[in-house]
mmCIF file of C-alpha atoms in Angstrom:
data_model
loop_
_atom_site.group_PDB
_atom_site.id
_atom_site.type_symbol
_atom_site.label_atom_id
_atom_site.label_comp_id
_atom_site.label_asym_id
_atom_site.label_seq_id
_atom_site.Cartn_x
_atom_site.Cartn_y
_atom_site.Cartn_z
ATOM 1 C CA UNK A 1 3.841 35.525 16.346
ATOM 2 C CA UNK A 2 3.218 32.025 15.272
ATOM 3 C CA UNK A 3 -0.577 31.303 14.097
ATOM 4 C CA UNK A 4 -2.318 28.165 13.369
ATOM 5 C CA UNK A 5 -4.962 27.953 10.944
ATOM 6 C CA UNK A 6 -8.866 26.704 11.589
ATOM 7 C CA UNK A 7 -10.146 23.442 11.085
ATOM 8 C CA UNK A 8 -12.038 24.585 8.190
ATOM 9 C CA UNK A 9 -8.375 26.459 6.687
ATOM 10 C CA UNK A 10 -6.423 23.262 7.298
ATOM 11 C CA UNK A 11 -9.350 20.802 5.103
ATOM 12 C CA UNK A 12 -8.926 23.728 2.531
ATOM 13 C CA UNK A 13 -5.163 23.482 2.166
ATOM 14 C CA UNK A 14 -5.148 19.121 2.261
ATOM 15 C CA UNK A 15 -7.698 19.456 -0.681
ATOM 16 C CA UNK A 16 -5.485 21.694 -1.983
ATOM 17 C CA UNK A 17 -2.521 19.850 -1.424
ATOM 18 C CA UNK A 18 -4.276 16.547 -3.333
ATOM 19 C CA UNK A 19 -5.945 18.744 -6.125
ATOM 20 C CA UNK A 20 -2.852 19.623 -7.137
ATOM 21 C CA UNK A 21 -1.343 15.790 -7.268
ATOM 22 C CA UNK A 22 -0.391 15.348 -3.253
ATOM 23 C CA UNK A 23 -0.622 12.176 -2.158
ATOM 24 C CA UNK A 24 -1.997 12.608 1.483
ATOM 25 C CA UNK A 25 -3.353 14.875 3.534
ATOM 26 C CA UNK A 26 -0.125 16.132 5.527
ATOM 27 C CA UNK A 27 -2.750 18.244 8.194
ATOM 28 C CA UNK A 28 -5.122 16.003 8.714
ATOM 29 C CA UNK A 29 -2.270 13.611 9.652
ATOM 30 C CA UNK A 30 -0.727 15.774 12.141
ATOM 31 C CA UNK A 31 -3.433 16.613 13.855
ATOM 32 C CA UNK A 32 -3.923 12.750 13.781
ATOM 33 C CA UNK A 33 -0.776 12.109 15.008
ATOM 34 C CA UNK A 34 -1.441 14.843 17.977
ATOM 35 C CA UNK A 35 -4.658 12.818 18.863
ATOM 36 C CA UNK A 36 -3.958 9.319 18.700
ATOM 37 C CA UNK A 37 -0.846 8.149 17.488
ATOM 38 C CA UNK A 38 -2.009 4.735 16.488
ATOM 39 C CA UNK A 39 -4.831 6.110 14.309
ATOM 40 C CA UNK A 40 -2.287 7.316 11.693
ATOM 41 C CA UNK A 41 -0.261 3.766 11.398
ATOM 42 C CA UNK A 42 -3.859 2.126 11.586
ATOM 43 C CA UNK A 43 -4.770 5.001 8.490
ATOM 44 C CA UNK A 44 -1.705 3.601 6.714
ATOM 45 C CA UNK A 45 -2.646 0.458 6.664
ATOM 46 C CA UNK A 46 -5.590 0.714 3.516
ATOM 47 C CA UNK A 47 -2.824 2.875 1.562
ATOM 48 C CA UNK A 48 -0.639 0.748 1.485
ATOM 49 C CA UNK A 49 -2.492 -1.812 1.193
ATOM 50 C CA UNK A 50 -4.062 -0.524 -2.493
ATOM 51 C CA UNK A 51 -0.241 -0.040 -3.402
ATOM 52 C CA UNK A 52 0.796 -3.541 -3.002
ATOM 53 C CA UNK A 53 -2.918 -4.581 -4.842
ATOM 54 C CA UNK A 54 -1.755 -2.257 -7.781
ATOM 55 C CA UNK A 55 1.506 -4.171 -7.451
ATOM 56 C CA UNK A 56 0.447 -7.247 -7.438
ATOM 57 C CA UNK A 57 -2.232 -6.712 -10.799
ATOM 58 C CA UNK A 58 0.427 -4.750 -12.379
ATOM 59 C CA UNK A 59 3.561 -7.998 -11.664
ATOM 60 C CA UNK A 60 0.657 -10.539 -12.146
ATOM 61 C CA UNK A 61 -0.433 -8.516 -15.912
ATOM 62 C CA UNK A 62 3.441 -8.818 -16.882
ATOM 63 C CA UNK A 63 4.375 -12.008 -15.974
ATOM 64 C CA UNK A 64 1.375 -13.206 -18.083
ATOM 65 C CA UNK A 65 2.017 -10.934 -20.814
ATOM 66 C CA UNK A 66 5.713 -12.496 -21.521
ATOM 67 C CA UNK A 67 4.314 -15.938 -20.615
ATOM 68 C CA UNK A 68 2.416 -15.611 -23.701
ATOM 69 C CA UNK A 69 5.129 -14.320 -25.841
ATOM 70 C CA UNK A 70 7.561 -17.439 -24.450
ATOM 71 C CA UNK A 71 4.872 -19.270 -25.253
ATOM 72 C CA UNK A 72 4.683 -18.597 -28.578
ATOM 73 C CA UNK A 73 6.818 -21.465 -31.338
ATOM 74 C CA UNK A 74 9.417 -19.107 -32.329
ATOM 75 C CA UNK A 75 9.891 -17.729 -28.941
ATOM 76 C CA UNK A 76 13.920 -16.783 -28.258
ATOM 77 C CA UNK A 77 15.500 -17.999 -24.807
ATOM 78 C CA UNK A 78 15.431 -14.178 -23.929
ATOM 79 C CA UNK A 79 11.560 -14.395 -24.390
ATOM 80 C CA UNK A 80 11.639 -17.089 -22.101
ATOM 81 C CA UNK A 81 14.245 -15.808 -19.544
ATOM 82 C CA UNK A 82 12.293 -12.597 -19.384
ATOM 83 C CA UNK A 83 8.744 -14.284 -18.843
ATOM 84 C CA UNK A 84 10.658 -16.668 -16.092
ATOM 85 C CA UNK A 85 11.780 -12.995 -14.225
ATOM 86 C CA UNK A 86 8.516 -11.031 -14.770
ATOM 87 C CA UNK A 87 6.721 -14.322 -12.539
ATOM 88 C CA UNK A 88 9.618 -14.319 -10.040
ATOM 89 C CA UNK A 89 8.696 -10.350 -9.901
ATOM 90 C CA UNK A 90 4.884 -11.362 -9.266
ATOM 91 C CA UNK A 91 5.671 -14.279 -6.580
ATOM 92 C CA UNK A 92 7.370 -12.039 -4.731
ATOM 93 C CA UNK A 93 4.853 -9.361 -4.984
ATOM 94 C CA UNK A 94 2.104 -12.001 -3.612
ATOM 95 C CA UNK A 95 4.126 -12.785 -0.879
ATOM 96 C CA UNK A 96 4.742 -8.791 -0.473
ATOM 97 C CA UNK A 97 0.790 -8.412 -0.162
ATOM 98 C CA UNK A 98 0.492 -11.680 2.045
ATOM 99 C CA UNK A 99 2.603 -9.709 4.762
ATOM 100 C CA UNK A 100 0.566 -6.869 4.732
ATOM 101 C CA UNK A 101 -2.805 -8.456 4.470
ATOM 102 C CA UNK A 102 -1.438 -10.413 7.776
ATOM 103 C CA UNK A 103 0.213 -7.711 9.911
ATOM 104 C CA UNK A 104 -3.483 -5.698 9.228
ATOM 105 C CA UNK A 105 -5.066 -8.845 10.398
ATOM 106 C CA UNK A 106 -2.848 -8.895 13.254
ATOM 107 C CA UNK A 107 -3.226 -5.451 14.231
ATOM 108 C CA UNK A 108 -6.798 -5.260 13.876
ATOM 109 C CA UNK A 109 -6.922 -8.172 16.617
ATOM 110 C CA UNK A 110 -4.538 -6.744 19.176
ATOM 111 C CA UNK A 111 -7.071 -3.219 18.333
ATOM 112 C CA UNK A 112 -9.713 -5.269 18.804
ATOM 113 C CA UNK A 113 -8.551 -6.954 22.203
ATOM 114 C CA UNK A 114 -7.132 -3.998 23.657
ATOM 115 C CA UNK A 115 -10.634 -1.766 23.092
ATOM 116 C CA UNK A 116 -12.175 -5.345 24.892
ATOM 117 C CA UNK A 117 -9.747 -4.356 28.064
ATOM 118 C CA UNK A 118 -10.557 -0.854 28.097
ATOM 119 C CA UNK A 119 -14.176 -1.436 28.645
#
């Protein structure tokens, strides 16, 4: 006999789950998914979001870090090669975070005007 736990068993075992180093809440995003299955892309969105933020500090942080050391008099051509690639690595993380900044933007307008219809 298959059982299914409470609402108040299933937010015990997602804080749970994260306590001990999940990253999501897999219950909460089931029953999410049950409900309204555009509420769990549109819950997506912010997580994602903060990765490619993290990404983009963390690219930005190195490709300044070996700018300095290229910068430097006695800096080697491999100093300089590697400071070249670690701001390749951050461009492209910008332009990572530039598509997901505008495909929430978009989203959140065709949410927006199809909430307008439904009224």
């Amino acid at each position: 006999m298959a059982t299914t736990p409470t609402l108040a068993q299933a937010a015990a075992l997602d804080r749970a789950y994260v306590a001990a180093g999940g990253a999501s809440m897999p219950l909460l995003e089931c029953y999410a998914r049950m409900v309204d299955p555009a509420t769990v892309e549109l819950a997506a969105c912010p997580h994602a979001l903060v990765i490619e933020i993290a990404d983009v500090a963390r690219e930005a942080g190195e490709a300044v870090s070996f700018s300095l050391v290229a910068s430097q008099p006695d800096a080697s051509r491999a100093a300089m090669l590697r400071a070249m690639h670690e701001t390749h690595e951050s461009i492209q993380a910008v332009r990572s975070l530039s598509r997901r900044l505008s495909s929430i933007f978009r989203r959140g307008a065709e949410l927006r005007s199809s909430m307008r219809g439904s009224l």
